[in-house]
CSV table of C-alpha atoms and ligand atoms in Angstrom, one decimal:
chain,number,residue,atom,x,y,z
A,1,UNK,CA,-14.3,-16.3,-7.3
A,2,UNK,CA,-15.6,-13.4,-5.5
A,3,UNK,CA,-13.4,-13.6,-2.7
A,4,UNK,CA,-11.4,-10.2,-1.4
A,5,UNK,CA,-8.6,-10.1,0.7
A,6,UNK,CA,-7.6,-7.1,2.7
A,7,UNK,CA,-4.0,-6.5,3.7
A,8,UNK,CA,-3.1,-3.2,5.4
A,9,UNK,CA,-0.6,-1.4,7.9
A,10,UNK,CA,2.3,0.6,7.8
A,11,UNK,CA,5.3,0.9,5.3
A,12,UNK,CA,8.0,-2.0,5.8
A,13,UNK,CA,5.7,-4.7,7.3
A,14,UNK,CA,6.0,-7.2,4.6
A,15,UNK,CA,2.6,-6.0,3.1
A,16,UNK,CA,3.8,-5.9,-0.6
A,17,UNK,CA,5.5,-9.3,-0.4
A,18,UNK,CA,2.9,-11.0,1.3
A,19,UNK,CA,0.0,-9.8,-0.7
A,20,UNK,CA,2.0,-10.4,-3.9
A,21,UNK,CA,3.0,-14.2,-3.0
A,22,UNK,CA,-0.6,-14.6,-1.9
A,23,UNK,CA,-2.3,-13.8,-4.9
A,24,UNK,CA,0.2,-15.7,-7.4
A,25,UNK,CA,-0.7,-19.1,-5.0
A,26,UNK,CA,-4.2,-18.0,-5.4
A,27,UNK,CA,-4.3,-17.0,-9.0
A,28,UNK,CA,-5.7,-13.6,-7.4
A,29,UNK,CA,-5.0,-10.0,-8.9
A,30,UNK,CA,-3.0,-8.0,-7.0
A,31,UNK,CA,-3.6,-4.3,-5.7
A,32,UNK,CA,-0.8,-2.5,-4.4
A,33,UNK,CA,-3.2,1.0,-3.6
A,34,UNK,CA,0.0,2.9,-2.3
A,35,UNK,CA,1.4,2.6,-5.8
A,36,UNK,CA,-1.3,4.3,-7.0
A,37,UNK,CA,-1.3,7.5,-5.0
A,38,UNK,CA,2.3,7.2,-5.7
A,39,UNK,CA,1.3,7.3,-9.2
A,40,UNK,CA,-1.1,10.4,-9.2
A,41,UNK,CA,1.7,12.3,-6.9
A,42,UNK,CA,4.4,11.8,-9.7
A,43,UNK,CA,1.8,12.4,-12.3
A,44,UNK,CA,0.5,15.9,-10.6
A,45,UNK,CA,4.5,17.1,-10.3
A,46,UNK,CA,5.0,16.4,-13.7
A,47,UNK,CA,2.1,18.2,-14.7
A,48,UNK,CA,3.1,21.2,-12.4
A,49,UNK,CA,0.1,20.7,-10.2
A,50,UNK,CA,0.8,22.2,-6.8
A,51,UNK,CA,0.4,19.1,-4.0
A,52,UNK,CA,-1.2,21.2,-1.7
A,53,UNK,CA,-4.4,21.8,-4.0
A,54,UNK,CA,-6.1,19.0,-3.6
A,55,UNK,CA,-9.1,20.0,-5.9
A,56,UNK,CA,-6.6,19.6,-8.4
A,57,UNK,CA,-4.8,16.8,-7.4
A,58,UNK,CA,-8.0,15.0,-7.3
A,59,UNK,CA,-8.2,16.0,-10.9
A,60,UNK,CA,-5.4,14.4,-11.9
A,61,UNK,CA,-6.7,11.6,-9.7
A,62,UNK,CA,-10.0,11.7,-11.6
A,63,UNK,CA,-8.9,11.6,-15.2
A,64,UNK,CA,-5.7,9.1,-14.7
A,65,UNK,CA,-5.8,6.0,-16.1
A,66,UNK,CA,-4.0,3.7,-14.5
A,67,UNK,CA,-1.6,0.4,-15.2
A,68,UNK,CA,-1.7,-1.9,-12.3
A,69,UNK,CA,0.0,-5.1,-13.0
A,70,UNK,CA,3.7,-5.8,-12.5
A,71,UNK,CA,4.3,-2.3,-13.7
A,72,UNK,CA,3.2,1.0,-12.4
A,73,UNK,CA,1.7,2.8,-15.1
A,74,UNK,CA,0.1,6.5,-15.1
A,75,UNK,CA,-1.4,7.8,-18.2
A,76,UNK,CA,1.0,5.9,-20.1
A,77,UNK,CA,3.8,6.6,-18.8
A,78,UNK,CA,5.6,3.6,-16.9
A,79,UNK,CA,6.6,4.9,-13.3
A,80,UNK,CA,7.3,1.6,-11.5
A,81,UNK,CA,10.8,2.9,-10.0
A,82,UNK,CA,10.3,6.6,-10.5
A,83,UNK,CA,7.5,6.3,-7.7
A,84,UNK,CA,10.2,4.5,-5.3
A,85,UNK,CA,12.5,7.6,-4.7
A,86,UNK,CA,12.3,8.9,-1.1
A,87,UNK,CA,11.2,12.4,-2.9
A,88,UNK,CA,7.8,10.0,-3.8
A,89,UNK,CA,7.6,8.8,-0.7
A,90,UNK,CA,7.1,12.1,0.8
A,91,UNK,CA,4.8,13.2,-2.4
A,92,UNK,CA,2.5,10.5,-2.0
A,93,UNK,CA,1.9,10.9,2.1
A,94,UNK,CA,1.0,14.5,0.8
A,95,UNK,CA,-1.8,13.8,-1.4
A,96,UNK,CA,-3.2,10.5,0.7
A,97,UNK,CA,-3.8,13.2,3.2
A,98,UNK,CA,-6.1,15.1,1.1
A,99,UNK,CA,-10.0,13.7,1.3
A,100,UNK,CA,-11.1,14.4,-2.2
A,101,UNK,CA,-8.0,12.3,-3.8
A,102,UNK,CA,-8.7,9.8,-1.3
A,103,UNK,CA,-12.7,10.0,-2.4
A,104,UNK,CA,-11.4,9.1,-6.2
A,105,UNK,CA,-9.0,6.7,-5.8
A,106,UNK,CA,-11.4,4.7,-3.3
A,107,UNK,CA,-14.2,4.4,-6.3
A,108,UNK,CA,-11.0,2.9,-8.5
A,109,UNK,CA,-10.3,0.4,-6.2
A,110,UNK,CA,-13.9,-0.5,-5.6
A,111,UNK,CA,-14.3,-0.9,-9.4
A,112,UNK,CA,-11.0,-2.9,-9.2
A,113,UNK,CA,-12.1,-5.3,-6.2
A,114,UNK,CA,-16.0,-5.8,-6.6
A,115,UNK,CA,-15.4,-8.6,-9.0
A,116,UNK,CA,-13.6,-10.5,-6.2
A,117,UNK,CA,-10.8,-12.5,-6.7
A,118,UNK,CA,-8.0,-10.1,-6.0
A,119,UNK,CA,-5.7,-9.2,-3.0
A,120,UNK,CA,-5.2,-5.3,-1.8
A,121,UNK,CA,-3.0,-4.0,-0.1
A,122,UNK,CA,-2.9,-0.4,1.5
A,123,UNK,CA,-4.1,1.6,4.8
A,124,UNK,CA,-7.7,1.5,4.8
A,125,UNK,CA,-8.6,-1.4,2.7
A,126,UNK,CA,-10.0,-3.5,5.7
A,127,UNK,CA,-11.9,-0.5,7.3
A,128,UNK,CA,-12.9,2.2,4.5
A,129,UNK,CA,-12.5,0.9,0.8
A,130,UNK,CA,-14.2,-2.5,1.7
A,131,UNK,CA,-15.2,-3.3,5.2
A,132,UNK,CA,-17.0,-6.0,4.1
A,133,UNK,CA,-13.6,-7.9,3.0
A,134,UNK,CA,-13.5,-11.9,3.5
A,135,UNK,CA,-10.5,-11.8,5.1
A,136,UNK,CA,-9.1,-8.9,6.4
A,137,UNK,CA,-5.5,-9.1,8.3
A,138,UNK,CA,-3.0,-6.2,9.2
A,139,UNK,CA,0.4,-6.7,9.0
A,140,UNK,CA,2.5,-4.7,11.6
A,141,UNK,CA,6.6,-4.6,12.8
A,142,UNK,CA,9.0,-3.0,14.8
A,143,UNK,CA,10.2,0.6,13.3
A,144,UNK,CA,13.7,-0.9,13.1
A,145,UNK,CA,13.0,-4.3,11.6
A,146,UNK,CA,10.8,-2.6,9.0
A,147,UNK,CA,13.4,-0.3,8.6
A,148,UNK,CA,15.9,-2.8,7.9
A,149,UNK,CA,13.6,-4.2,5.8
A,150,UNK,CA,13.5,-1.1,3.0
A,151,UNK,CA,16.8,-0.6,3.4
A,152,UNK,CA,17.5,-3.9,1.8
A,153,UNK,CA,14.5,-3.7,-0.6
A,154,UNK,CA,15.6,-3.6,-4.2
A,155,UNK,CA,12.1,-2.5,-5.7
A,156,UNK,CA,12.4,1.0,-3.2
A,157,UNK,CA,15.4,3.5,-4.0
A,158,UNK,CA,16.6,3.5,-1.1
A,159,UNK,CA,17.3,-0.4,-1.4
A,160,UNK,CA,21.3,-1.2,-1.3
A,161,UNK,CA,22.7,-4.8,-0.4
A,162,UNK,CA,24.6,-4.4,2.9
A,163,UNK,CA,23.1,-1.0,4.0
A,164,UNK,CA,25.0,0.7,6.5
A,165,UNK,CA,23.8,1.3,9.9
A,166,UNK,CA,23.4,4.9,10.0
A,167,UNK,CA,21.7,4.7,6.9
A,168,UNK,CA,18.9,2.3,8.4
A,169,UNK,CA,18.9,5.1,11.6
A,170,UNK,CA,17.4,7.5,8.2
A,171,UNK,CA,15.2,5.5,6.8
A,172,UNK,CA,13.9,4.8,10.3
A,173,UNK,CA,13.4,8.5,11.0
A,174,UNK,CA,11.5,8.6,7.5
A,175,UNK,CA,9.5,5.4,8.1
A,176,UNK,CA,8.3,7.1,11.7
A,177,UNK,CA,7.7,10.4,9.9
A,178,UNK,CA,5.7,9.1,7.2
A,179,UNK,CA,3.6,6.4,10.1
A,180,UNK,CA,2.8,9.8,11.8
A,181,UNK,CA,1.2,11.4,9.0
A,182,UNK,CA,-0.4,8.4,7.8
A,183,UNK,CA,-2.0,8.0,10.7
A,184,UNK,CA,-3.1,11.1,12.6
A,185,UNK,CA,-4.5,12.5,9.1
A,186,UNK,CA,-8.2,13.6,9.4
A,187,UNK,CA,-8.9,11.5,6.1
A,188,UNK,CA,-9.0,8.2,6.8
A,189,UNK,CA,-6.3,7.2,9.1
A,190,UNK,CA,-4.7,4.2,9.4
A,191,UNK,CA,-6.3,2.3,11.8
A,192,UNK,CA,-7.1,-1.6,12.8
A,193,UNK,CA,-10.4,-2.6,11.8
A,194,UNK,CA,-11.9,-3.9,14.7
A,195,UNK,CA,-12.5,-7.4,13.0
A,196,UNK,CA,-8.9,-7.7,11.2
A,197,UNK,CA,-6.3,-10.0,12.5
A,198,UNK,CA,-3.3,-8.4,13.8
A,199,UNK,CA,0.2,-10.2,13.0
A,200,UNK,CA,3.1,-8.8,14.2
A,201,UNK,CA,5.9,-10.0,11.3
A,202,UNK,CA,8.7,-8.8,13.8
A,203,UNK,CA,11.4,-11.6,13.7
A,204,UNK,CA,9.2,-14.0,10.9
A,205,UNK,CA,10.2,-15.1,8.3
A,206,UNK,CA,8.0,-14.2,4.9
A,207,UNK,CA,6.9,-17.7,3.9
A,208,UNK,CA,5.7,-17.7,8.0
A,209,UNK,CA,3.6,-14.5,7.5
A,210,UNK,CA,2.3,-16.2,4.3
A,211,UNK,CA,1.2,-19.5,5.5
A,212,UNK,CA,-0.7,-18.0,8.4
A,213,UNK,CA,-2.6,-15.8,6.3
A,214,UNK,CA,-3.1,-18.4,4.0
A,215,UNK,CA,-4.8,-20.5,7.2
A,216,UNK,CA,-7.0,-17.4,7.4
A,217,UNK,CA,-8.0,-17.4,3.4
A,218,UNK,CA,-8.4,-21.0,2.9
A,219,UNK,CA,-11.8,-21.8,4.9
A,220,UNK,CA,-13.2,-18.5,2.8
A,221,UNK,CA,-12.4,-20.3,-0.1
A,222,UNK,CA,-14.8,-23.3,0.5
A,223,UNK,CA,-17.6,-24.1,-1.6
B,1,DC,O1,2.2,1.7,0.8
B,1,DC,P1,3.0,2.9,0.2
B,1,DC,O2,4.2,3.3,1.1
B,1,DC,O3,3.4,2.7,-1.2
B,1,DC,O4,1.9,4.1,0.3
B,1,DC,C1,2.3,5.4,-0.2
B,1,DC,C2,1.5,6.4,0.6
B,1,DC,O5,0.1,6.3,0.3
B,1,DC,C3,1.7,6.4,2.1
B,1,DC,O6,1.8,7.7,2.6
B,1,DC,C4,0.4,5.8,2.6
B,1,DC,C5,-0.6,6.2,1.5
B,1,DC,N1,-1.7,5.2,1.3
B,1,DC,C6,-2.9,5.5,1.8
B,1,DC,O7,-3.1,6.5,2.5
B,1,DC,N2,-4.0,4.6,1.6
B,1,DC,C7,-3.7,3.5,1.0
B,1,DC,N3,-4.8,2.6,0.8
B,1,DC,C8,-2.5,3.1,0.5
B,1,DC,C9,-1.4,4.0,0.7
């Protein structure tokens, strides 16, 4: 099955559930690209590398090898929560910024995807790692709703059943922070592609998000 799926858009609009319920009904793998310049941010701190250079973050980029399956591993080290902390999150809009880590990790997920058969998620899946996607959606929300969102996420940190206001008004002010870099950097910003299908999940439940991607997916999947 050489099918590829596309999911991208900001942080907090549903893009790591959906892609991962998606590719379990499909029997797809699935790419979770932000993990992995979370990964090589964690990996370059550890190593002392300054995230500023990015000739040699794209180093560490270059020689990492990576585990991408339910666990986040780096060059054997498992970093699955490690890259979740709000420190990470800050890391890893850092180095995505920089075009020559972005030039690496792109030819990783090419090599990942050009099989087919696999869902991933990110920025610039739909319009830079492959435009020529079968399906290509972008998930979007409101800033508080995907704010509300992390907040009660139990993979990211910051998650905490019951979160208190205020503390959503911080992650909302991080979220909004983090959409600005991601999206005015010169290196490919986020963007719509101009063929994706926009879905606003504001107020939707998951298994809604799902089956209307799934509407999308399914006439791809025809003999
Ligand atoms: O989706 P995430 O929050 O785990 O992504 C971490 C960072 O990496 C975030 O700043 C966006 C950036 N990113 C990117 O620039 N391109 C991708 N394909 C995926 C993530």
């Amino acid at each position: 099955m050489d099918v590829l799926i596309a999911i991208d858009g900001p942080s907090g609009a549903g893009k790591g559930t959906v892609a991962r319920t998606i590719a379990a009904h499909l029997h797809f793998k699935h790419v979770d690209t932000g993990a992995m310049y979370r990964a090589v941010a964690w990996r370059a701190r550890q190593l002392g590398v300054d995230l500023a250079d990015a000739a040699a973050v794209a180093e560490v980029a270059e020689r990492a090898v990576f585990g991408l399956s339910a666990h986040i591993e780096i060059d054997g080290h498992d970093v699955t929560a490690a890259i979740r902390t709000t420190e990470m999150d800050a890391a890893a809009a850092t180095v995505a910024r920089h075009a020559e880590v972005r030039r690496v990790l792109v030819g990783r997920q090419r090599a990942i995807g050009q099989q087919g058969g696999v869902v991933m998620e990110g920025r610039d899946i739909g319009t830079v790692v492959f435009p020529e996607a079968d399906v290509k959606v972008y998930l979007d929300a409101s800033t508080e709703e995907r704010a509300r969102r992390r907040a009660m996420d139990p993979a990211h940190a910051a998650g905490q059943a019951g979160a208190m206001p205020d503390h959503v008004v911080q992650i909302a002010q991080a979220l909004e922070a983090r959409d600005l870099s991601d999206r005015t950097r010169t290196a490919s910003p986020l963007t719509l592609a101009a063929d994706a299908v926009y879905i606003d999940t504001t107020g939707m439940p998951i298994h809604a998000v799902v089956s209307q991607v799934m509407d999308l997916i399914r006439p791809r999947l025809l003999p």
